[in-house]
Amino acid sequence: RIGCSATVEPLDGIASFLVGRERDAGAVGEFEGFETRPCEVVDARFAREFDLELRTPAADLVHTPRSTVTDRFYESLHDLVEAHENTLVFTNSRSGAERTLQELRRRFDYDESDSGVHHGSLGEAQRTRVEEGLKSGALDVVTTSTSLELGIDMPHLDLVVQVGSPKSVAALLQRVGRAGHSPGETVEGRVFALDRDELIECATLLARAEEGFVDRVFPPEGAYDVAAQQVYGMAINRIRPDREVREVLRRAHPYRGFDDEAYERLFRYLTGDYDGLEEKNVYPKVWRDDNDPPDGEHHHSEFPVGETLVGKRGRLARVIYMTNVGTIPDSFTCDVFTRNDEWVGTLDESYLDTLESGDVFALGGERFAFRYRRGSKVYADRTSERPTVPSWFAERLPLSADLAREVLAFQAELLDRLAGDDPSAGPAAVRAWLREFPLDGNAVRALARMYDEQVRYAGPEAVSTPDRLVVEEELDRSEYKRRFYVHATYGRRFNDGLSRLVAAAVADRTDANVAVAVADRGFSLALPLNRKVDVAGILADLGPQTVREDLREAVQGTDLLQRYFRINAGRALLILKRYKGYEKSAAEQQVSAEMLLSFAADLEEFAVLEETYRELLEDRLDVAGIREVVGRIAGGDLAVEHRVVDSPSPLAFGLATLVDSDTVIADDESAVLREFHARVMEEIGDAPRSAEDGRGGGSAPPEGDGDGDRDPESPADREGD
């Protein structure tokens, strides 16, 4: 058995996952003494040469018009395509891949003969055509989201372009590694940051990639739904001893900690050992019993009398299993109605995972406040509020937990050079340091300016580091809102979970509706201005011992729980997708799941519901990361810094403008960003930079810093002209 990956960590853990475990010959206990099977680990991850660079179209991403940023990006992309034989462009969404190709064809001389797009929503014929074009080298440029990260060999590909942050070093290396598939070739990759919030993330990404850093992989541990499929399949295959079933599970790396309690919980579900299940049309899948004596009703001569055996139940067991087995969930779209029953459009159900009652989203050029869902119907009210959940939220991958912590460390290094004890500390020192990394001049100047403005506006303590978490409180008197921006750079999964705990505590203490918006680098809370609350104090009061239970309570009754219960019920064959020729749609499965959920909630440790909570808390909401950070706060290892501001600080702009990304909303966001920036510049005593002359900003001296780079304030660097 051979496993091959260019981007995996930790190697020993993944090797164990791949080869499984076996019992030590000298083990005493029946189920003890398992160890990883002997295997060789060959670390050849960094044998290839990489040529990576971060580019951004403008040094000032606040005042440079969006149209100018877009024009410069496509001109640069076109130049790169022209200079290479074959170029593969990765975006972070399928819609982004489509839009990038359309813009290239509209602006330049590309058509179907030399360009294409590839993603999972396209038909097989279209994907095959593009794959063949890449193999032969006929296509000059192909745009994609994730579907070409693995698979076909592309011998002519000599450049990979990543638009936006790929959210992990592993993803970047995997994508860029698609190029240069000949011995001795240098792998060439270019990353474009088009958003100021992605600059520090992308800079950290490239810096750590050059150092050989790779994000860790965390396989799910002890999943009940997959175990149910495995055990059911074993029982269908043949009658076998219970100890053999248990040992097969324990030999698999993800089930190495599957103890007796977990095993019995699994079998209570599989044997239907709950009153009322059959009334819900849920029937036992296996039987487990001691082998009878030879004169007994259930004697199996090949096994000793009294040995506990496991076998299948039901004449249709094999058919049910073969037509329902699998782990990829079905999905569906939900119709959106106003509460006057006016149909306004559709939303993918995965997007609903991100919505709580009161959250605002954009659809069809209008804005709606989510109220509730009934089955496959969503009900919302029109509103003039800014959207709190972007349309791409559910589609993009979250920032990896490991890279998020590296961003914090990189940020601390930058801060030390900007405002540390060294007499030479300052913007020039930051720029000199950043030029040691593969960043273009615009990226260097943009980063130095942004952090200089942050420190001058709110102080160096307003920047989160590995030892400090920042809570920024804005008193928005124009909209009569009290807004909190929690600078927690630990990834979107972490912030999704932590924000639920904090929002629940805020709502409990203020008796107010709390609007929440979540991003990779933190989250925001909004409530009426007349409600005072100490968010920093709430963070300090959270107990690491109760985080799991508190988070479990926070997701009870949510659409998120209902959807994940349906997915796990399907995997565990509690709900059958196909039965006797009838196929149940995902929407019908959801209705069945919602009826079963209330019943399952009253059962003691029902395996399918326990797996739903496990998947939500561990895989979706990073409960382990939250518990670690909360524990560090409680232990005094992580300080919580509170800042009150009249306007969001530069590092909070992204949280303050976390809105939809269509054209209309993007214009709104740009205007808000310019307004925020003008307030910051006024506060620190500098004239705001204008799009016409490119001056102001104050983060770089008018003269050069003597390092040979162009003067940030020179006409050659002016933005927007």
XYZ file of C-alpha atoms in Angstrom:
721
model
C 0.000 0.000 0.000
C 1.527 3.290 -1.117
C 0.382 6.797 -0.276
C 1.704 9.756 -2.228
C 1.174 13.417 -1.342
C 3.187 16.572 -1.892
C 1.481 18.475 0.891
C 0.738 16.558 4.061
C 1.570 16.917 7.760
C 2.127 15.250 10.206
C 3.798 12.473 8.261
C 3.727 9.869 11.036
C 0.040 10.461 11.761
C -0.946 10.257 8.109
C 1.169 7.111 7.689
C -0.752 5.518 10.559
C -4.023 6.625 8.990
C -2.996 5.006 5.710
C -1.608 1.653 6.861
C -3.719 1.117 9.986
C -2.653 -0.649 13.152
C -2.039 -4.203 14.301
C -1.920 -5.922 17.671
C 1.397 -6.276 19.392
C 2.159 -9.988 19.692
C 2.993 -9.552 23.349
C -0.203 -7.653 24.254
C -2.089 -8.983 27.265
C -5.558 -7.376 27.056
C -8.034 -8.524 24.414
C -8.323 -5.078 22.826
C -5.049 -3.508 23.952
C -1.567 -3.371 22.472
C -2.333 -1.934 19.034
C 0.444 -0.090 17.217
C 0.970 1.324 13.729
C 1.939 -1.326 11.191
C 5.551 -1.108 10.009
C 5.939 1.312 7.105
C 8.546 3.547 5.500
C 8.061 7.307 5.413
C 9.876 9.168 2.627
C 9.836 12.952 3.020
C 10.356 14.352 -0.490
C 7.966 17.272 -0.155
C 10.493 20.019 -0.858
C 12.676 18.343 -3.453
C 11.346 20.657 -6.178
C 12.382 24.259 -6.695
C 9.599 26.837 -6.304
C 9.447 30.343 -7.786
C 6.634 32.060 -5.885
C 5.612 35.720 -5.685
C 2.772 37.744 -4.190
C 1.400 40.538 -6.353
C -1.232 43.173 -5.699
C -2.432 45.666 -8.325
C -2.156 48.762 -6.107
C -0.290 49.942 -3.023
C -3.475 51.684 -1.849
C -6.422 49.295 -1.984
C -8.691 51.748 -0.177
C -8.719 54.689 -2.571
C -7.773 53.045 -5.844
C -11.073 52.547 -7.702
C -12.261 48.960 -7.976
C -12.279 49.316 -11.755
C -8.591 50.276 -11.703
C -7.675 47.329 -9.481
C -9.637 45.001 -11.758
C -8.096 46.415 -14.949
C -4.559 46.098 -13.593
C -5.188 42.542 -12.436
C -6.454 41.340 -15.814
C -3.660 43.134 -17.664
C -1.088 41.432 -15.434
C -2.818 38.067 -15.811
C -2.890 38.436 -19.589
C 0.823 39.308 -19.666
C 1.616 36.208 -17.605
C -0.458 33.971 -19.898
C 1.260 35.414 -22.968
C 4.701 34.776 -21.465
C 4.030 31.098 -20.701
C 3.036 28.012 -22.638
C 0.102 26.925 -20.471
C -1.380 28.738 -17.456
C -3.764 27.345 -14.839
C -5.679 29.959 -12.800
C -7.174 28.925 -9.446
C -9.920 30.974 -7.821
C -11.667 30.373 -4.503
C -15.125 29.730 -5.942
C -16.742 28.276 -9.034
C -18.402 31.581 -9.833
C -14.984 33.237 -9.593
C -13.530 30.791 -12.107
C -16.386 31.500 -14.519
C -16.092 35.267 -14.077
C -12.307 35.273 -14.576
C -12.575 33.406 -17.871
C -15.404 35.626 -19.108
C -13.379 38.756 -18.351
C -10.270 37.388 -20.089
C -12.312 36.586 -23.204
C -14.058 39.954 -23.132
C -10.893 41.975 -22.688
C -8.428 39.996 -24.804
C -8.301 37.674 -27.796
C -9.278 34.400 -26.109
C -12.003 32.006 -27.188
C -12.990 28.339 -26.794
C -10.040 27.214 -28.914
C -7.390 28.434 -26.463
C -9.131 28.877 -23.095
C -11.567 27.070 -20.831
C -13.046 26.690 -17.357
C -13.171 23.521 -15.215
C -15.202 22.882 -12.046
C -17.542 20.321 -10.533
C -20.777 21.953 -11.697
C -19.942 21.460 -15.371
C -20.978 18.466 -17.426
C -18.588 15.582 -18.013
C -18.170 16.417 -21.711
C -17.059 19.974 -20.928
C -14.640 18.842 -18.225
C -13.174 16.166 -20.490
C -12.639 18.699 -23.303
C -10.719 21.002 -20.985
C -8.680 18.135 -19.505
C -7.680 16.937 -22.978
C -6.742 20.502 -23.922
C -4.471 20.737 -20.881
C -2.862 17.378 -21.608
C -2.115 18.322 -25.205
C -1.098 21.890 -24.408
C -3.729 23.314 -26.777
C -5.295 25.599 -24.160
C -3.283 28.682 -23.242
C -5.250 29.343 -20.057
C -7.761 27.427 -17.925
C -9.569 28.794 -14.874
C -10.769 26.492 -12.087
C -11.776 26.399 -8.423
C -10.623 23.121 -6.832
C -11.419 20.402 -9.360
C -7.943 20.402 -10.952
C -5.940 20.306 -7.709
C -5.457 16.574 -8.263
C -5.699 14.121 -11.102
C -4.548 14.475 -14.677
C -0.927 15.097 -15.638
C -0.377 18.403 -17.458
C 3.089 18.175 -19.051
C 2.929 21.579 -20.780
C 1.762 23.563 -17.763
C 4.467 26.020 -16.706
C 2.588 28.590 -14.593
C -0.073 28.478 -11.894
C -1.848 31.664 -10.788
C -3.778 31.784 -7.515
C -6.368 34.580 -7.217
C -6.883 35.412 -3.549
C -5.675 33.424 -0.585
C -5.889 29.621 -0.945
C -6.358 29.529 2.864
C -3.556 27.050 3.576
C 0.059 26.445 2.591
C -0.886 22.879 1.664
C -3.505 24.109 -0.814
C -1.053 26.583 -2.339
C 1.668 23.958 -2.808
C -0.860 21.454 -4.128
C -2.125 23.936 -6.707
C 1.199 25.433 -7.711
C 2.648 21.925 -7.865
C 0.468 21.194 -10.889
C 3.102 23.052 -12.959
C 6.630 21.977 -13.851
C 6.039 18.230 -14.122
C 9.381 17.480 -15.724
C 12.648 16.661 -13.948
C 14.650 19.741 -13.049
C 11.887 22.246 -13.790
C 11.198 25.094 -11.389
C 7.602 25.343 -10.271
C 6.382 28.870 -11.018
C 3.428 30.325 -9.112
C 1.965 33.799 -8.743
C -0.519 34.777 -6.030
C -2.710 37.863 -6.507
C -4.161 39.631 -3.475
C -7.010 41.901 -4.593
C -8.304 42.660 -1.113
C -6.414 44.444 1.666
C -7.514 41.889 4.264
C -5.831 39.114 2.287
C -2.449 40.849 2.144
C -1.088 39.708 5.504
C -2.552 36.237 4.971
C -0.931 35.841 1.543
C 2.375 37.322 2.717
C 2.492 34.843 5.614
C 1.506 32.034 3.258
C 4.452 32.623 0.917
C 6.927 33.296 3.711
C 6.039 30.059 5.496
C 5.942 28.054 2.245
C 9.537 29.087 1.558
C 10.467 27.873 5.053
C 8.962 24.416 4.429
C 5.880 24.844 6.610
C 2.815 22.680 5.816
C -0.553 22.790 7.597
C -1.568 19.702 9.536
C -4.377 17.385 8.431
C -6.981 16.420 11.033
C -8.947 13.282 10.018
C -12.302 12.950 11.832
C -12.006 10.769 14.923
C -14.443 8.003 15.845
C -17.324 8.957 13.531
C -20.409 6.878 14.393
C -22.040 7.171 10.976
C -19.094 5.686 9.084
C -18.665 3.014 11.764
C -22.357 2.099 11.340
C -21.858 1.592 7.602
C -18.742 -0.508 8.172
C -20.277 -2.769 10.814
C -23.511 -3.187 8.838
C -21.500 -4.202 5.780
C -19.472 -6.719 7.800
C -22.673 -8.240 9.219
C -24.188 -8.528 5.743
C -21.037 -10.189 4.436
C -21.203 -13.001 6.997
C -21.900 -13.836 10.634
C -18.771 -13.148 12.675
C -17.633 -12.829 16.307
C -18.311 -9.547 18.031
C -14.637 -9.353 19.093
C -13.616 -9.450 15.422
C -15.901 -6.522 14.599
C -14.504 -4.560 17.506
C -10.918 -5.360 16.533
C -11.434 -4.319 12.903
C -12.660 -0.922 14.100
C -9.803 -0.492 16.589
C -7.207 -1.337 13.916
C -8.282 1.720 11.900
C -6.407 4.881 12.899
C -9.533 7.098 13.348
C -11.047 4.504 15.730
C -7.954 3.818 17.849
C -9.705 5.543 20.759
C -13.112 3.917 20.165
C -13.653 2.576 23.680
C -16.226 0.146 25.075
C -18.679 2.941 25.849
C -18.581 4.251 22.271
C -18.847 0.718 20.885
C -21.930 -0.074 22.973
C -23.551 3.215 21.947
C -23.010 2.288 18.303
C -24.588 -1.151 18.793
C -27.577 0.247 20.667
C -28.368 2.117 17.470
C -27.602 -0.747 15.063
C -29.658 -3.281 17.055
C -32.553 -0.834 17.482
C -32.391 -0.979 21.268
C -34.684 2.052 21.744
C -38.424 2.037 22.377
C -40.440 3.732 19.644
C -37.900 3.485 16.808
C -39.955 1.022 14.769
C -42.964 3.324 15.058
C -40.798 5.861 13.171
C -40.085 3.237 10.468
C -36.536 2.757 11.732
C -35.699 -0.940 12.064
C -32.748 -2.877 13.547
C -29.912 -3.453 11.096
C -27.933 -6.144 12.894
C -28.389 -8.643 15.683
C -25.856 -9.389 18.431
C -26.301 -12.436 20.663
C -24.479 -15.346 22.282
C -24.181 -18.501 20.190
C -26.767 -21.100 21.330
C -25.900 -24.715 22.205
C -26.264 -27.255 19.357
C -29.903 -27.927 20.259
C -30.745 -24.206 20.430
C -32.699 -22.144 17.860
C -29.715 -20.017 16.883
C -26.660 -22.260 16.826
C -23.769 -21.676 14.446
C -21.545 -24.700 14.445
C -18.420 -22.891 13.241
C -18.270 -20.834 16.470
C -17.930 -21.897 20.115
C -21.072 -22.046 22.213
C -21.561 -18.816 24.173
C -19.406 -16.647 21.883
C -21.041 -13.299 21.096
C -21.839 -13.129 17.377
C -23.013 -10.381 15.022
C -25.151 -10.830 11.889
C -27.502 -8.920 9.589
C -31.234 -8.422 10.062
C -33.788 -8.158 7.281
C -34.119 -9.910 3.941
C -33.405 -6.707 2.007
C -30.294 -5.802 4.011
C -27.847 -6.280 1.122
C -30.003 -4.285 -1.325
C -30.528 -1.481 1.199
C -26.824 -1.350 1.916
C -25.656 -1.317 -1.701
C -28.149 1.359 -2.756
C -27.592 3.703 0.210
C -23.935 3.350 1.209
C -21.638 6.371 0.825
C -20.492 9.488 2.677
C -21.048 12.388 0.247
C -24.276 14.162 1.253
C -27.016 15.212 -1.126
C -27.920 18.889 -1.164
C -30.751 21.051 -2.436
C -31.725 24.660 -3.006
C -34.300 26.463 -0.912
C -36.905 28.853 -2.274
C -36.834 32.244 -0.576
C -40.154 33.974 0.149
C -41.102 37.146 1.923
C -43.526 36.601 4.766
C -46.215 37.837 2.371
C -45.492 34.701 0.297
C -43.726 36.603 -2.499
C -41.057 34.378 -4.129
C -37.744 36.258 -4.486
C -35.159 33.614 -5.458
C -33.252 30.580 -4.225
C -30.387 29.884 -1.825
C -28.191 26.825 -1.589
C -28.946 25.022 1.669
C -25.279 25.055 2.696
C -25.507 28.855 2.783
C -28.275 28.554 5.367
C -25.745 27.019 7.768
C -24.317 30.512 8.142
C -27.608 32.301 8.838
C -29.214 33.034 12.177
C -32.526 34.844 12.585
C -31.952 38.513 11.764
C -28.872 37.967 9.580
C -28.927 40.015 6.373
C -28.062 38.622 2.934
C -28.216 39.933 -0.636
C -30.306 38.241 -3.318
C -31.282 39.540 -6.744
C -29.900 43.005 -6.011
C -31.991 43.376 -2.844
C -31.255 42.830 0.830
C -33.215 40.502 3.089
C -33.213 39.705 6.798
C -33.469 35.952 7.410
C -36.355 34.966 9.700
C -36.859 31.189 9.600
C -36.947 28.083 7.420
C -39.694 25.522 6.988
C -38.437 22.449 5.125
C -37.121 23.712 1.781
C -38.692 27.183 2.127
C -36.906 30.202 3.573
C -38.780 33.241 4.853
C -37.191 36.688 5.002
C -38.055 40.394 5.184
C -36.728 43.165 2.968
C -34.321 45.474 4.791
C -31.988 48.391 4.176
C -29.343 46.999 6.570
C -25.926 46.029 5.209
C -25.541 42.268 4.613
C -23.835 40.440 7.475
C -23.098 37.187 5.627
C -21.445 37.340 2.164
C -22.882 35.159 -0.607
C -19.552 33.342 -0.969
C -19.360 32.418 2.744
C -20.376 28.784 2.395
C -18.446 28.261 -0.852
C -14.968 29.314 0.199
C -12.682 27.143 2.259
C -11.919 28.459 5.743
C -8.430 29.598 6.716
C -6.537 26.637 8.143
C -6.016 26.723 11.891
C -2.253 26.319 11.543
C -1.870 29.090 8.969
C -4.056 31.372 11.080
C -1.626 31.029 13.975
C 1.288 31.657 11.618
C -0.419 34.883 10.534
C -0.504 35.963 14.181
C 3.204 35.192 14.543
C 4.064 37.029 11.304
C 1.987 39.976 12.493
C 3.921 40.056 15.776
C 7.237 40.081 13.884
C 6.011 42.952 11.731
C 4.804 44.874 14.789
C 8.167 44.464 16.500
C 9.911 46.083 13.508
C 7.293 48.834 13.362
C 6.930 49.779 17.023
C 9.523 47.756 18.908
C 12.368 48.896 21.143
C 14.948 49.086 18.335
C 15.759 52.747 17.518
C 15.450 51.976 13.796
C 11.902 50.617 14.167
C 9.340 52.198 11.880
C 7.711 51.913 8.451
C 11.061 51.888 6.639
C 12.265 48.968 8.761
C 9.025 47.118 8.026
C 9.414 47.668 4.291
C 13.031 46.515 4.374
C 12.015 43.345 6.236
C 9.071 42.584 3.956
C 11.334 42.804 0.902
C 13.130 39.710 2.197
C 10.016 37.762 1.184
C 8.610 37.132 -2.313
C 6.317 40.187 -2.335
C 6.061 42.831 -5.040
C 6.510 46.525 -4.275
C 2.794 47.274 -4.029
C 2.263 44.520 -1.461
C 5.226 45.734 0.620
C 3.997 49.336 0.675
C 0.367 48.392 1.310
C 1.246 46.208 4.304
C 3.635 48.738 5.826
C 1.090 51.544 5.424
C -1.817 49.561 6.864
C -0.005 48.540 10.051
C 1.549 51.966 10.517
C -1.893 53.556 10.359
C -3.257 50.936 12.760
C -0.575 51.630 15.367
C -0.807 55.407 15.039
C -4.600 55.297 15.330
C -5.116 52.772 18.133
C -1.660 51.934 19.476
C 0.520 48.816 19.129
C -1.675 46.979 21.659
C -4.512 47.157 19.099
C -2.780 44.493 16.977
C -3.465 40.860 17.859
C -0.436 38.614 18.345
C 0.087 35.064 19.643
C -0.026 36.542 23.168
C -2.815 39.097 22.730
C -6.415 39.115 21.509
C -7.979 42.508 20.751
C -11.607 43.564 21.274
C -12.405 46.823 19.507
C -15.586 48.660 20.494
C -17.061 51.239 18.108
C -19.810 53.626 19.179
C -21.690 54.146 15.905
C -23.966 57.056 16.788
C -25.128 57.625 13.201
C -26.846 54.197 13.148
C -27.335 54.015 16.924
C -25.272 50.821 17.141
C -22.644 49.531 19.514
C -20.285 47.402 17.443
C -17.570 45.054 18.654
C -14.771 43.786 16.414
C -13.012 40.795 17.951
C -9.601 40.430 16.284
C -9.217 36.659 16.672
C -7.008 35.383 13.858
C -7.696 31.708 14.380
C -9.714 30.858 11.266
C -13.387 31.001 10.341
C -14.264 27.665 11.968
C -12.890 28.900 15.284
C -14.618 32.271 15.001
C -17.915 30.689 13.980
C -17.868 28.709 17.220
C -16.490 31.385 19.546
C -18.866 34.036 18.186
C -21.835 31.805 19.073
C -20.677 31.556 22.676
C -19.969 35.279 23.000
C -23.188 36.327 21.214
C -25.265 34.081 23.487
C -23.662 35.640 26.571
C -24.131 39.186 25.192
C -27.807 38.517 24.427
C -28.310 37.043 27.884
C -26.735 40.046 29.657
C -28.341 42.785 27.537
C -31.679 41.234 26.542
C -31.027 42.533 23.009
C -30.867 41.028 19.542
C -27.214 40.579 18.564
C -26.159 40.631 14.906
C -23.064 38.509 14.233
C -20.713 38.489 11.229
C -17.858 35.990 11.036
C -14.592 36.008 9.076
C -11.257 34.186 9.155
C -9.564 36.942 11.133
C -12.277 37.605 13.688
C -15.944 38.362 14.148
C -18.174 41.363 14.775
C -21.151 41.867 17.065
C -23.729 44.648 16.774
C -26.419 45.651 19.249
C -28.289 48.854 20.160
C -26.077 51.697 21.364
C -27.905 51.963 24.704
C -26.946 48.386 25.649
C -23.608 48.312 27.432
C -21.732 45.051 27.726
C -18.164 43.984 28.496
C -17.198 41.617 25.654
C -13.596 41.386 26.878
C -14.970 40.369 30.280
C -17.212 37.748 28.671
C -14.187 36.232 26.930
C -12.328 36.141 30.240
C -15.300 34.489 31.970
C -15.663 31.605 29.513
C -14.631 28.348 31.135
C -12.485 25.892 29.146
C -14.114 22.964 30.958
C -17.605 23.960 29.805
C -16.803 25.117 26.242
C -17.971 21.894 24.632
C -21.245 21.771 26.552
C -21.862 25.497 26.054
C -21.257 25.213 22.313
C -23.489 22.163 22.107
C -26.236 24.162 23.786
C -25.635 27.097 21.423
C -26.328 25.008 18.290
C -29.444 23.296 19.661
C -32.548 24.172 17.670
C -30.573 25.735 14.793
C -30.952 25.035 11.075
C -27.294 24.034 11.192
C -28.078 21.176 13.581
C -31.075 20.064 11.496
C -29.042 19.925 8.307
C -26.122 18.050 9.836
C -28.499 15.596 11.499
C -29.998 14.832 8.079
C -26.526 14.265 6.606
C -25.476 11.953 9.428
C -28.818 10.141 9.429
C -28.273 9.407 5.733
C -24.738 8.153 6.294
C -25.830 5.987 9.225
C -28.741 4.617 7.137
C -31.248 5.939 9.648
C -32.890 7.653 6.672
C -32.824 5.682 3.433
C -32.265 7.673 0.264
C -33.383 4.747 -1.892
C -35.833 2.010 -0.975
C -37.763 -0.428 -3.199
C -37.217 1.659 -6.317
C -38.142 5.016 -4.789
C -35.504 7.729 -4.459
C -36.025 10.313 -1.740
C -34.811 13.806 -2.627
C -32.554 15.786 -0.288
C -35.484 18.068 0.560
C -37.636 15.024 1.449
C -34.757 13.627 3.513
C -34.641 16.939 5.394
C -38.336 16.712 6.257
C -37.840 13.152 7.535
C -34.781 14.212 9.508
C -36.574 17.076 11.218
C -39.333 14.711 12.349
C -36.772 12.221 13.670
C -34.600 14.859 15.343
C -37.139 15.760 18.016
C -37.577 12.039 18.758
C -33.809 11.394 18.847
C -33.251 14.336 21.206
C -35.221 12.483 23.899
C -33.199 9.272 23.548
C -30.202 8.605 25.759
C -26.949 9.181 23.829
C -28.435 8.231 20.466
C -25.398 7.490 18.229
C -26.587 9.428 15.157
C -27.362 12.561 17.168
C -24.090 12.247 19.095
C -22.230 12.025 15.776
C -24.063 15.130 14.562
C -22.849 17.074 17.577
C -19.338 15.625 17.203
C -19.125 16.685 13.565
C -20.516 20.129 14.280
C -18.322 20.857 17.283
C -15.075 19.216 16.149
C -15.071 19.428 12.351
C -17.179 22.534 11.789
C -16.650 24.790 14.833
C -13.125 23.881 16.063
C -14.107 23.228 19.669
C -10.561 22.065 20.515
C -9.070 25.346 19.300
C -11.665 27.365 21.209
C -11.027 25.400 24.391
C -7.270 25.977 24.060
C -7.621 29.748 23.549
C -10.225 30.131 26.306
C -7.923 28.158 28.605
C -4.999 30.454 27.788
C -7.145 33.509 28.568
C -8.289 31.987 31.861
C -4.704 31.057 32.741
C -3.325 34.497 31.958
C -1.203 33.354 28.979
C -3.350 35.254 26.471
C -4.220 38.865 27.245
C -7.503 40.415 26.076
C -7.003 44.048 25.103
C -10.044 46.334 24.919
C -10.090 49.468 22.752
C -12.920 52.015 22.338
C -12.886 53.851 18.979
C -15.164 56.309 17.192
C -14.518 54.572 13.878
C -13.165 51.103 13.000
C -9.380 50.825 13.007
C -7.644 49.910 9.711
C -7.366 46.233 10.704
C -11.107 46.165 11.469
C -12.188 47.551 8.081
C -12.793 44.053 6.737
C -14.990 43.068 9.681
C -16.862 46.364 9.473
C -17.582 45.893 5.763
C -18.205 42.154 5.683
C -20.796 42.344 2.950
C -21.820 40.735 -0.299
C -19.485 40.882 -3.277
C -21.732 41.719 -6.221
C -21.085 44.947 -8.158
C -23.568 47.184 -6.372
C -22.532 46.111 -2.902
C -18.839 46.306 -3.826
C -19.310 49.992 -4.675
C -21.018 50.528 -1.321
C -18.141 48.782 0.432
C -15.533 50.921 -1.337
C -17.321 54.101 -0.295
C -17.533 52.906 3.316
C -13.859 51.963 3.306
C -12.890 55.429 2.082
C -15.049 57.004 4.778
C -13.474 54.835 7.492
C -9.985 55.640 6.216
C -10.695 59.383 6.132
C -11.762 59.255 9.800
C -8.576 57.407 10.742
C -6.400 59.888 8.852
C -8.176 62.827 10.464
C -7.634 61.309 13.908
C -3.894 60.757 13.409
C -3.471 64.184 11.848
C -2.851 63.344 8.181
C -4.793 64.395 5.128
C -6.566 61.403 3.601
C -5.163 60.033 0.368
C -7.312 60.871 -2.643
C -7.809 58.844 -5.785
C -6.787 61.844 -7.899
C -3.364 62.683 -6.526
C -2.459 59.598 -4.519
C -1.203 61.761 -1.647
C -1.798 61.605 2.105
C -1.928 58.507 4.232
C 1.157 59.469 6.186
C 2.465 55.933 6.540
C 5.617 56.564 4.518
C 7.920 59.561 4.533
C 7.797 61.793 1.440
C 11.417 61.017 0.753
C 12.651 57.542 -0.212
C 13.896 55.170 2.470
C 17.187 54.582 0.735
C 16.545 50.991 -0.282
C 16.252 51.551 -4.003
C 12.475 51.152 -4.154
C 10.360 53.835 -5.774
C 9.138 56.540 -3.459
C 5.654 55.550 -2.234
C 4.445 59.095 -2.830
C 6.005 59.618 -6.273
C 3.854 60.157 -9.398
C 4.960 56.773 -10.726
C 3.164 55.116 -7.822
C 0.024 57.209 -7.728
C -3.147 55.150 -7.536
C -6.234 55.611 -9.646
C -4.832 57.858 -12.378
